[in-house]
CSV table of C-alpha atoms (C1' of nucleotides) in Angstrom, one decimal:
chain,number,residue,atom,x,y,z
A,1,UNK,CA,20.6,-6.1,41.9
A,2,UNK,CA,23.1,-3.5,41.1
A,3,UNK,CA,21.4,-2.4,37.9
A,4,UNK,CA,17.7,-2.5,37.3
A,5,UNK,CA,17.0,-1.6,33.7
A,6,UNK,CA,13.3,-1.5,34.3
A,7,UNK,CA,13.7,1.0,37.1
A,8,UNK,CA,16.0,3.1,35.0
A,9,UNK,CA,13.7,3.1,32.1
A,10,UNK,CA,10.9,4.0,34.4
A,11,UNK,CA,12.8,7.0,35.7
A,12,UNK,CA,13.7,8.0,32.2
A,13,UNK,CA,10.2,7.9,31.0
A,14,UNK,CA,9.0,9.7,34.1
A,15,UNK,CA,11.4,12.4,33.2
A,16,UNK,CA,10.0,12.5,29.7
A,17,UNK,CA,6.5,12.7,31.0
A,18,UNK,CA,7.5,15.6,33.2
A,19,UNK,CA,9.0,17.3,30.3
A,20,UNK,CA,5.9,16.8,28.2
A,21,UNK,CA,3.7,18.3,30.9
A,22,UNK,CA,5.9,21.3,31.1
A,23,UNK,CA,5.7,21.5,27.3
A,24,UNK,CA,1.9,21.5,27.6
A,25,UNK,CA,2.0,24.1,30.3
A,26,UNK,CA,4.0,26.2,28.1
A,27,UNK,CA,1.3,26.2,25.5
A,28,UNK,CA,-1.5,26.7,27.9
A,29,UNK,CA,0.1,29.6,29.8
A,30,UNK,CA,0.4,32.0,26.9
A,31,UNK,CA,0.6,32.3,23.2
A,32,UNK,CA,3.9,31.2,21.9
A,33,UNK,CA,6.1,34.1,21.1
A,34,UNK,CA,9.7,33.7,19.8
A,35,UNK,CA,11.0,33.0,23.3
A,36,UNK,CA,8.2,30.5,24.0
A,37,UNK,CA,9.0,28.7,20.8
A,38,UNK,CA,12.6,28.4,21.8
A,39,UNK,CA,11.6,27.0,25.2
A,40,UNK,CA,9.3,24.6,23.5
A,41,UNK,CA,12.0,23.6,21.2
A,42,UNK,CA,14.4,23.0,24.0
A,43,UNK,CA,11.8,20.8,25.8
A,44,UNK,CA,11.1,19.0,22.6
A,45,UNK,CA,14.8,18.3,22.0
A,46,UNK,CA,15.2,17.1,25.5
A,47,UNK,CA,12.2,14.9,25.0
A,48,UNK,CA,13.9,13.5,22.0
A,49,UNK,CA,16.9,12.6,24.0
A,50,UNK,CA,14.8,11.0,26.7
A,51,UNK,CA,12.9,9.0,24.2
A,52,UNK,CA,15.9,8.0,22.2
A,53,UNK,CA,17.5,6.6,25.4
A,54,UNK,CA,14.2,4.9,26.3
A,55,UNK,CA,13.9,3.3,22.8
A,56,UNK,CA,17.5,2.2,23.0
A,57,UNK,CA,16.8,0.5,26.3
A,58,UNK,CA,13.7,-1.1,25.0
A,59,UNK,CA,15.4,-2.4,22.0
A,60,UNK,CA,18.2,-3.8,24.0
A,61,UNK,CA,15.6,-5.6,26.2
A,62,UNK,CA,14.0,-7.0,23.1
A,63,UNK,CA,10.6,-6.0,24.2
A,64,UNK,CA,9.0,-6.3,20.8
A,65,UNK,CA,10.5,-9.1,19.0
A,66,UNK,CA,10.3,-9.0,15.2
A,67,UNK,CA,10.8,-11.9,13.0
A,68,UNK,CA,10.8,-12.7,9.4
A,69,UNK,CA,9.2,-15.9,8.4
A,70,UNK,CA,11.8,-18.3,7.3
A,71,UNK,CA,14.1,-17.3,10.0
A,72,UNK,CA,14.3,-19.0,13.3
A,73,UNK,CA,11.8,-17.4,15.5
A,74,UNK,CA,10.0,-17.6,18.7
A,75,UNK,CA,6.7,-16.9,17.0
A,76,UNK,CA,4.9,-20.0,15.9
A,77,UNK,CA,4.5,-19.9,12.2
A,78,UNK,CA,2.7,-22.4,10.0
A,79,UNK,CA,5.0,-24.5,8.0
A,80,UNK,CA,6.4,-22.2,5.4
A,81,UNK,CA,9.1,-24.4,3.8
A,82,UNK,CA,8.2,-23.0,0.4
A,83,UNK,CA,10.4,-24.6,-2.2
A,84,UNK,CA,11.5,-22.3,-4.9
A,85,UNK,CA,12.6,-25.3,-7.0
A,86,UNK,CA,11.1,-28.7,-7.7
A,87,UNK,CA,13.0,-31.9,-6.8
A,88,UNK,CA,14.8,-31.9,-10.2
A,89,UNK,CA,15.9,-28.4,-9.7
A,90,UNK,CA,13.5,-26.6,-12.0
A,91,UNK,CA,12.2,-23.3,-10.9
A,92,UNK,CA,8.6,-23.6,-9.8
A,93,UNK,CA,6.3,-20.7,-10.3
A,94,UNK,CA,5.0,-20.1,-6.8
A,95,UNK,CA,1.3,-19.6,-6.2
A,96,UNK,CA,0.2,-16.1,-5.2
A,97,UNK,CA,-0.1,-17.3,-1.6
A,98,UNK,CA,3.3,-18.7,-1.4
A,99,UNK,CA,4.7,-15.6,-3.1
A,100,UNK,CA,3.0,-13.6,-0.4
A,101,UNK,CA,4.3,-15.8,2.3
A,102,UNK,CA,7.8,-15.1,1.1
A,103,UNK,CA,7.1,-11.5,1.7
A,104,UNK,CA,5.7,-12.0,5.2
A,105,UNK,CA,7.0,-10.4,8.3
A,106,UNK,CA,5.7,-10.9,11.8
A,107,UNK,CA,5.9,-8.6,14.7
A,108,UNK,CA,4.7,-8.7,18.2
A,109,UNK,CA,3.7,-5.3,19.4
A,110,UNK,CA,1.5,-3.6,21.9
A,111,UNK,CA,0.8,-0.9,19.4
A,112,UNK,CA,0.2,-2.5,16.1
A,113,UNK,CA,-1.3,0.4,14.3
A,114,UNK,CA,1.5,2.9,14.1
A,115,UNK,CA,3.9,1.7,11.4
A,116,UNK,CA,4.0,4.8,9.2
A,117,UNK,CA,1.2,3.7,6.9
A,118,UNK,CA,-2.4,4.2,6.5
A,119,UNK,CA,-4.5,1.0,6.4
A,120,UNK,CA,-7.9,0.2,5.3
A,121,UNK,CA,-9.7,-2.6,7.0
A,122,UNK,CA,-11.2,-5.1,4.6
A,123,UNK,CA,-12.1,-8.0,6.8
A,124,UNK,CA,-12.4,-9.5,10.2
A,125,UNK,CA,-12.7,-13.1,11.1
A,126,UNK,CA,-12.8,-15.3,14.1
A,127,UNK,CA,-9.9,-17.6,14.0
A,128,UNK,CA,-9.7,-21.0,15.6
A,129,UNK,CA,-7.9,-21.2,18.9
A,130,UNK,CA,-7.9,-17.5,19.3
A,131,UNK,CA,-10.2,-15.6,21.6
A,132,UNK,CA,-10.0,-12.5,19.4
A,133,UNK,CA,-10.9,-12.0,15.9
A,134,UNK,CA,-8.3,-11.4,13.3
A,135,UNK,CA,-8.4,-8.2,11.4
A,136,UNK,CA,-7.3,-7.7,7.8
A,137,UNK,CA,-5.9,-4.5,6.4
A,138,UNK,CA,-4.7,-3.2,3.1
A,139,UNK,CA,-2.5,-0.3,2.5
A,140,UNK,CA,-4.6,2.8,2.0
A,141,UNK,CA,-2.0,5.0,0.6
A,142,UNK,CA,-2.5,3.8,-2.9
A,143,UNK,CA,-5.2,1.6,-4.3
A,144,UNK,CA,-2.7,-0.6,-6.1
A,145,UNK,CA,-0.3,-1.0,-3.3
A,146,UNK,CA,-0.4,-4.7,-2.4
A,147,UNK,CA,0.9,-4.3,1.1
A,148,UNK,CA,-1.4,-5.9,3.6
A,149,UNK,CA,-1.3,-6.7,7.2
A,150,UNK,CA,-3.1,-9.0,9.6
A,151,UNK,CA,-3.6,-8.1,13.2
A,152,UNK,CA,-4.3,-10.8,15.8
A,153,UNK,CA,-4.6,-9.9,19.4
A,154,UNK,CA,-3.0,-12.5,21.4
A,155,UNK,CA,-4.6,-14.2,24.3
A,156,UNK,CA,-3.4,-13.3,27.7
A,157,UNK,CA,-2.3,-9.8,28.4
A,158,UNK,CA,-5.1,-9.3,30.8
A,159,UNK,CA,-4.9,-7.5,34.1
A,160,UNK,CA,-2.1,-5.0,34.1
A,161,UNK,CA,-0.2,-6.3,31.2
A,162,UNK,CA,-0.6,-4.6,27.9
A,163,UNK,CA,-2.5,-6.5,25.2
A,164,UNK,CA,-0.1,-7.7,22.6
A,165,UNK,CA,-0.8,-8.0,19.0
A,166,UNK,CA,0.7,-10.2,16.4
A,167,UNK,CA,1.0,-8.2,13.2
A,168,UNK,CA,1.7,-10.0,10.0
A,169,UNK,CA,2.8,-7.8,7.2
A,170,UNK,CA,2.4,-9.2,3.7
A,171,UNK,CA,4.0,-7.8,0.6
A,172,UNK,CA,6.2,-4.8,0.3
A,173,UNK,CA,4.8,-1.4,0.0
A,174,UNK,CA,4.7,-0.1,-3.6
A,175,UNK,CA,2.7,3.0,-2.7
A,176,UNK,CA,5.7,5.1,-2.7
A,177,UNK,CA,6.5,4.5,-6.3
A,178,UNK,CA,2.9,4.5,-7.3
A,179,UNK,CA,2.3,7.7,-5.6
A,180,UNK,CA,5.3,9.3,-7.0
A,181,UNK,CA,4.3,8.4,-10.5
A,182,UNK,CA,0.7,9.4,-10.0
A,183,UNK,CA,1.4,12.7,-8.5
A,184,UNK,CA,4.4,14.4,-10.0
A,185,UNK,CA,3.2,17.7,-8.8
A,186,UNK,CA,3.5,16.5,-5.2
A,187,UNK,CA,7.2,16.2,-5.8
A,188,UNK,CA,7.4,19.9,-6.3
A,189,UNK,CA,6.4,20.4,-2.7
A,190,UNK,CA,9.2,20.3,-0.2
A,191,UNK,CA,9.1,17.5,2.4
A,192,UNK,CA,8.8,20.0,5.1
A,193,UNK,CA,5.8,21.7,3.4
A,194,UNK,CA,4.2,18.3,2.8
A,195,UNK,CA,4.9,17.3,6.3
A,196,UNK,CA,3.3,20.4,7.8
A,197,UNK,CA,0.4,20.1,5.4
A,198,UNK,CA,-0.3,16.6,6.6
A,199,UNK,CA,0.2,17.7,10.2
A,200,UNK,CA,-2.3,20.5,9.9
A,201,UNK,CA,-4.6,18.3,7.9
A,202,UNK,CA,-4.4,15.8,10.7
A,203,UNK,CA,-5.4,18.4,13.3
A,204,UNK,CA,-8.4,19.3,11.2
A,205,UNK,CA,-9.0,15.6,10.7
A,206,UNK,CA,-8.8,15.0,14.4
A,207,UNK,CA,-11.2,17.8,15.1
A,208,UNK,CA,-13.6,16.1,12.8
A,209,UNK,CA,-13.0,12.8,14.5
A,210,UNK,CA,-9.7,11.2,13.6
A,211,UNK,CA,-8.5,8.4,15.7
A,212,UNK,CA,-6.2,8.6,18.7
A,213,UNK,CA,-2.7,7.6,19.1
A,214,UNK,CA,-0.1,7.5,21.8
A,215,UNK,CA,2.7,9.8,22.6
A,216,UNK,CA,4.7,6.7,22.8
A,217,UNK,CA,4.0,6.2,19.1
A,218,UNK,CA,5.5,9.5,18.3
A,219,UNK,CA,8.9,8.4,19.6
A,220,UNK,CA,10.3,7.1,16.4
A,221,UNK,CA,9.2,10.3,14.6
A,222,UNK,CA,10.6,12.6,17.2
A,223,UNK,CA,13.8,10.7,17.2
A,224,UNK,CA,13.9,9.9,13.6
A,225,UNK,CA,13.0,13.5,12.6
A,226,UNK,CA,15.2,15.3,15.0
A,227,UNK,CA,15.5,18.3,12.8
A,228,UNK,CA,14.4,21.7,13.9
A,229,UNK,CA,11.7,21.9,11.3
A,230,UNK,CA,10.0,18.7,12.3
A,231,UNK,CA,10.2,19.7,15.9
A,232,UNK,CA,8.6,23.0,15.0
A,233,UNK,CA,5.9,21.2,13.1
A,234,UNK,CA,5.1,19.1,16.1
A,235,UNK,CA,5.3,22.2,18.4
A,236,UNK,CA,3.0,24.2,16.2
A,237,UNK,CA,0.5,21.4,15.9
A,238,UNK,CA,0.5,20.9,19.6
A,239,UNK,CA,0.2,24.6,20.2
A,240,UNK,CA,-2.8,24.8,17.9
A,241,UNK,CA,-4.5,21.9,19.6
A,242,UNK,CA,-3.6,22.6,23.2
A,243,UNK,CA,-4.5,26.2,22.9
A,244,UNK,CA,-8.0,25.1,22.1
A,245,UNK,CA,-8.1,26.3,18.5
A,246,UNK,CA,-9.2,22.9,17.5
A,247,UNK,CA,-12.4,21.7,19.1
A,248,UNK,CA,-12.4,18.2,20.6
A,249,UNK,CA,-14.4,15.6,18.9
A,250,UNK,CA,-17.3,14.3,21.0
A,251,UNK,CA,-17.0,10.9,22.5
A,252,UNK,CA,-18.9,8.1,20.9
A,253,UNK,CA,-22.4,7.6,22.1
A,254,UNK,CA,-22.0,3.9,22.7
A,255,UNK,CA,-19.5,1.5,23.9
A,256,UNK,CA,-17.6,-0.3,22.6
A,257,UNK,CA,-16.8,2.3,20.1
A,258,UNK,CA,-17.6,1.9,16.4
A,259,UNK,CA,-14.8,-0.2,15.0
A,260,UNK,CA,-13.9,2.2,12.3
A,261,UNK,CA,-13.2,5.8,12.3
A,262,UNK,CA,-13.5,8.0,9.3
A,263,UNK,CA,-12.8,11.6,8.6
A,264,UNK,CA,-16.4,12.3,7.7
A,265,UNK,CA,-18.0,10.6,10.6
A,266,UNK,CA,-16.9,12.1,13.9
A,267,UNK,CA,-19.4,10.1,15.9
A,268,UNK,CA,-17.9,6.9,14.6
A,269,UNK,CA,-14.4,7.8,15.5
A,270,UNK,CA,-13.0,6.6,18.7
A,271,UNK,CA,-12.0,8.8,21.6
A,272,UNK,CA,-11.5,6.9,24.8
A,273,UNK,CA,-14.1,8.0,27.4
A,274,UNK,CA,-11.5,9.3,29.8
A,275,UNK,CA,-9.8,11.3,27.2
A,276,UNK,CA,-11.1,14.8,27.4
A,277,UNK,CA,-9.8,15.4,24.0
A,278,UNK,CA,-6.7,17.3,23.6
A,279,UNK,CA,-5.5,15.7,20.4
A,280,UNK,CA,-2.8,16.4,18.0
A,281,UNK,CA,-1.1,14.9,15.1
A,282,UNK,CA,2.2,15.0,13.4
A,283,UNK,CA,2.9,13.8,10.0
A,284,UNK,CA,5.3,11.2,8.6
A,285,UNK,CA,5.3,12.2,5.0
A,286,UNK,CA,1.8,11.1,4.3
A,287,UNK,CA,1.2,8.9,7.2
A,288,UNK,CA,-0.7,10.5,10.0
A,289,UNK,CA,0.3,10.1,13.5
A,290,UNK,CA,-2.0,11.3,16.2
A,291,UNK,CA,-2.3,11.4,19.9
A,292,UNK,CA,-4.9,12.3,22.4
A,293,UNK,CA,-3.9,13.9,25.6
A,294,UNK,CA,-6.4,14.3,28.4
A,295,UNK,CA,-6.4,16.8,31.1
A,296,UNK,CA,-4.5,14.5,33.4
A,297,UNK,CA,-1.6,14.5,31.0
A,298,UNK,CA,-2.0,10.9,29.9
A,299,UNK,CA,-1.7,10.3,26.3
A,300,UNK,CA,-4.2,7.9,24.8
A,301,UNK,CA,-3.8,5.4,22.1
A,302,UNK,CA,-6.9,3.5,21.2
A,303,UNK,CA,-5.0,0.2,21.0
A,304,UNK,CA,-3.3,0.8,24.3
A,305,UNK,CA,-6.6,1.6,25.8
A,306,UNK,CA,-8.3,-1.6,24.8
A,307,UNK,CA,-8.6,-4.2,27.4
A,308,UNK,CA,-8.5,-7.7,26.0
A,309,UNK,CA,-11.9,-9.0,26.7
A,310,UNK,CA,-13.6,-11.7,24.8
A,311,UNK,CA,-15.6,-10.5,21.9
A,312,UNK,CA,-19.3,-10.8,22.3
A,313,UNK,CA,-19.8,-11.8,18.7
A,314,UNK,CA,-17.5,-14.5,17.5
A,315,UNK,CA,-18.8,-14.6,14.0
A,316,UNK,CA,-17.1,-13.2,11.0
A,317,UNK,CA,-17.4,-9.5,10.3
A,318,UNK,CA,-16.1,-7.6,7.4
A,319,UNK,CA,-16.1,-3.9,7.3
A,320,UNK,CA,-15.5,-0.8,5.3
A,321,UNK,CA,-15.5,-1.6,1.8
A,322,UNK,CA,-14.4,1.4,-0.1
A,323,UNK,CA,-16.9,0.8,-2.8
A,324,UNK,CA,-15.1,3.0,-5.2
A,325,UNK,CA,-16.1,6.2,-3.5
A,326,UNK,CA,-12.6,7.4,-3.0
A,327,UNK,CA,-10.0,6.7,-0.3
A,328,UNK,CA,-11.0,6.3,3.2
A,329,UNK,CA,-9.0,8.3,5.6
A,330,UNK,CA,-8.9,6.1,8.5
A,331,UNK,CA,-6.3,4.2,10.4
A,332,UNK,CA,-6.7,0.8,11.8
A,333,UNK,CA,-7.6,2.1,15.1
A,334,UNK,CA,-10.9,0.3,14.7
A,335,UNK,CA,-11.6,-3.3,15.0
A,336,UNK,CA,-10.1,-4.1,18.3
A,337,UNK,CA,-12.4,-2.0,20.4
A,338,UNK,CA,-13.3,-4.7,22.8
A,339,UNK,CA,-13.3,-2.9,26.0
A,340,UNK,CA,-11.7,0.0,27.8
A,341,UNK,CA,-9.5,0.0,30.8
A,342,UNK,CA,-11.1,1.5,33.8
A,343,UNK,CA,-8.1,3.2,35.1
A,344,UNK,CA,-4.6,4.1,33.9
A,345,UNK,CA,-2.4,1.2,33.9
A,346,UNK,CA,-0.2,2.3,31.1
A,347,UNK,CA,2.6,3.3,33.5
A,348,UNK,CA,2.8,-0.1,34.8
A,349,UNK,CA,2.7,-1.6,31.3
A,350,UNK,CA,5.3,0.6,29.9
A,351,UNK,CA,7.6,-0.1,32.8
A,352,UNK,CA,6.9,-3.8,32.3
B,1,DA,C1',-28.7,9.7,-2.5
B,2,DC,C1',-24.5,9.0,-0.3
B,3,DC,C1',-21.6,6.7,2.6
B,4,DA,C1',-20.2,3.9,6.6
B,5,DT,C1',-21.0,-0.4,8.5
B,6,DT,C1',-22.6,-5.2,8.6
B,7,DT,C1',-23.7,-9.6,6.7
B,8,DG,C1',-23.2,-13.7,4.3
B,9,DA,C1',-20.9,-16.3,1.0
B,10,DC,C1',-17.3,-17.6,-2.1
B,11,DC,C1',-12.7,-19.4,-3.0
B,12,DA,C1',-8.2,-21.5,-2.5
B,13,DG,C1',-5.2,-24.4,0.0
B,14,DG,C1',-4.2,-28.0,3.1
C,1,DC,C1',-14.2,-30.9,4.4
C,2,DC,C1',-12.3,-27.3,7.2
C,3,DT,C1',-10.2,-23.0,7.7
C,4,DG,C1',-8.3,-18.6,6.5
C,5,DG,C1',-8.7,-14.9,3.6
C,6,DT,C1',-11.4,-12.0,0.6
C,7,DC,C1',-15.3,-9.9,-1.7
C,8,DA,C1',-19.9,-8.1,-3.1
C,9,DA,C1',-24.3,-7.0,-1.5
C,10,DA,C1',-27.3,-5.5,2.1
C,11,DT,C1',-28.4,-2.5,5.7
C,12,DG,C1',-28.8,1.7,8.2
C,13,DG,C1',-28.0,6.5,9.4
C,14,DT,C1',-27.7,11.2,7.8
DNA sequence: ACCATTTGACCAGG
DNA sequence: CCTGGTCAAATGGT
């Protein structure tokens, strides 16, 4: 073949990986002075370019197909021919369910948890014809936000292939408006300040046992952000964490890890056993993004780290009711903790 | 007592 | 009646 996109992507990502290790080395070698920050910025910007190119290639290869119900799609969807009108042409008031189905979007992704929102798990159920339970999440950014999502790990994806998840989003997010109306004071804070605040909060949160995420998941934010301030936010967070100012959370005592992580329960939070715990987070205007980097330079994402293995218990489990005790600061990292991969295969996956 | 986690059951739709 | 989706109560750890 004259042109092998997989190979090119692999080279590109290898270059990005190399850059990221140099960036880490920069933080480790010395405190960041002005010059160090400039270097870090240069690395960061180069990373942005690498990742932008990678994302572009991935998109053109249609790695993660996304469909809306109602459109033609490759994803099997139950019959959703919801008539908006009766036979005589009258408008029929749709049921709640059909209304929700009209606002349904499906996505196949290896990394179902990073979509810019915080989610609260409210149910888990074994579904017929699936080896893996389905997990139910509601938006956790605002109590009255009706956005929900279902995550279904797909069968297959064993061996060296990444586990793929079918994520079904239901309802549009209204948390933005709800939050804006709830918290007028927050609007006084500049986006940058807010972003940094969340980033720092995320570092603290991570120190107390936040969940992990993948460097890969940062791509859209690195790319989407692009501005010097956001890069600086990421750099400063990375610096704080890599320099060791933030202690690493201890690994969970048991395995599989507890399905849910919470800010107040470090022991329940998930850190992959091989991850020695360099973790950091960047913010997406309220949505926390985190990653864990181990000493080998691999970034860990809990979902990426899970090996698709049959669940021991097939019965229904429902977790984490909020019980009106305030918001739960957790991501949906939990719930799919079926197993861990014994060795790094992410490189092979991500080339695949 | 508080809070995270688990369990069992209810409900609606097909 | 079955299944998917959701909820309230129970349980357990600190």
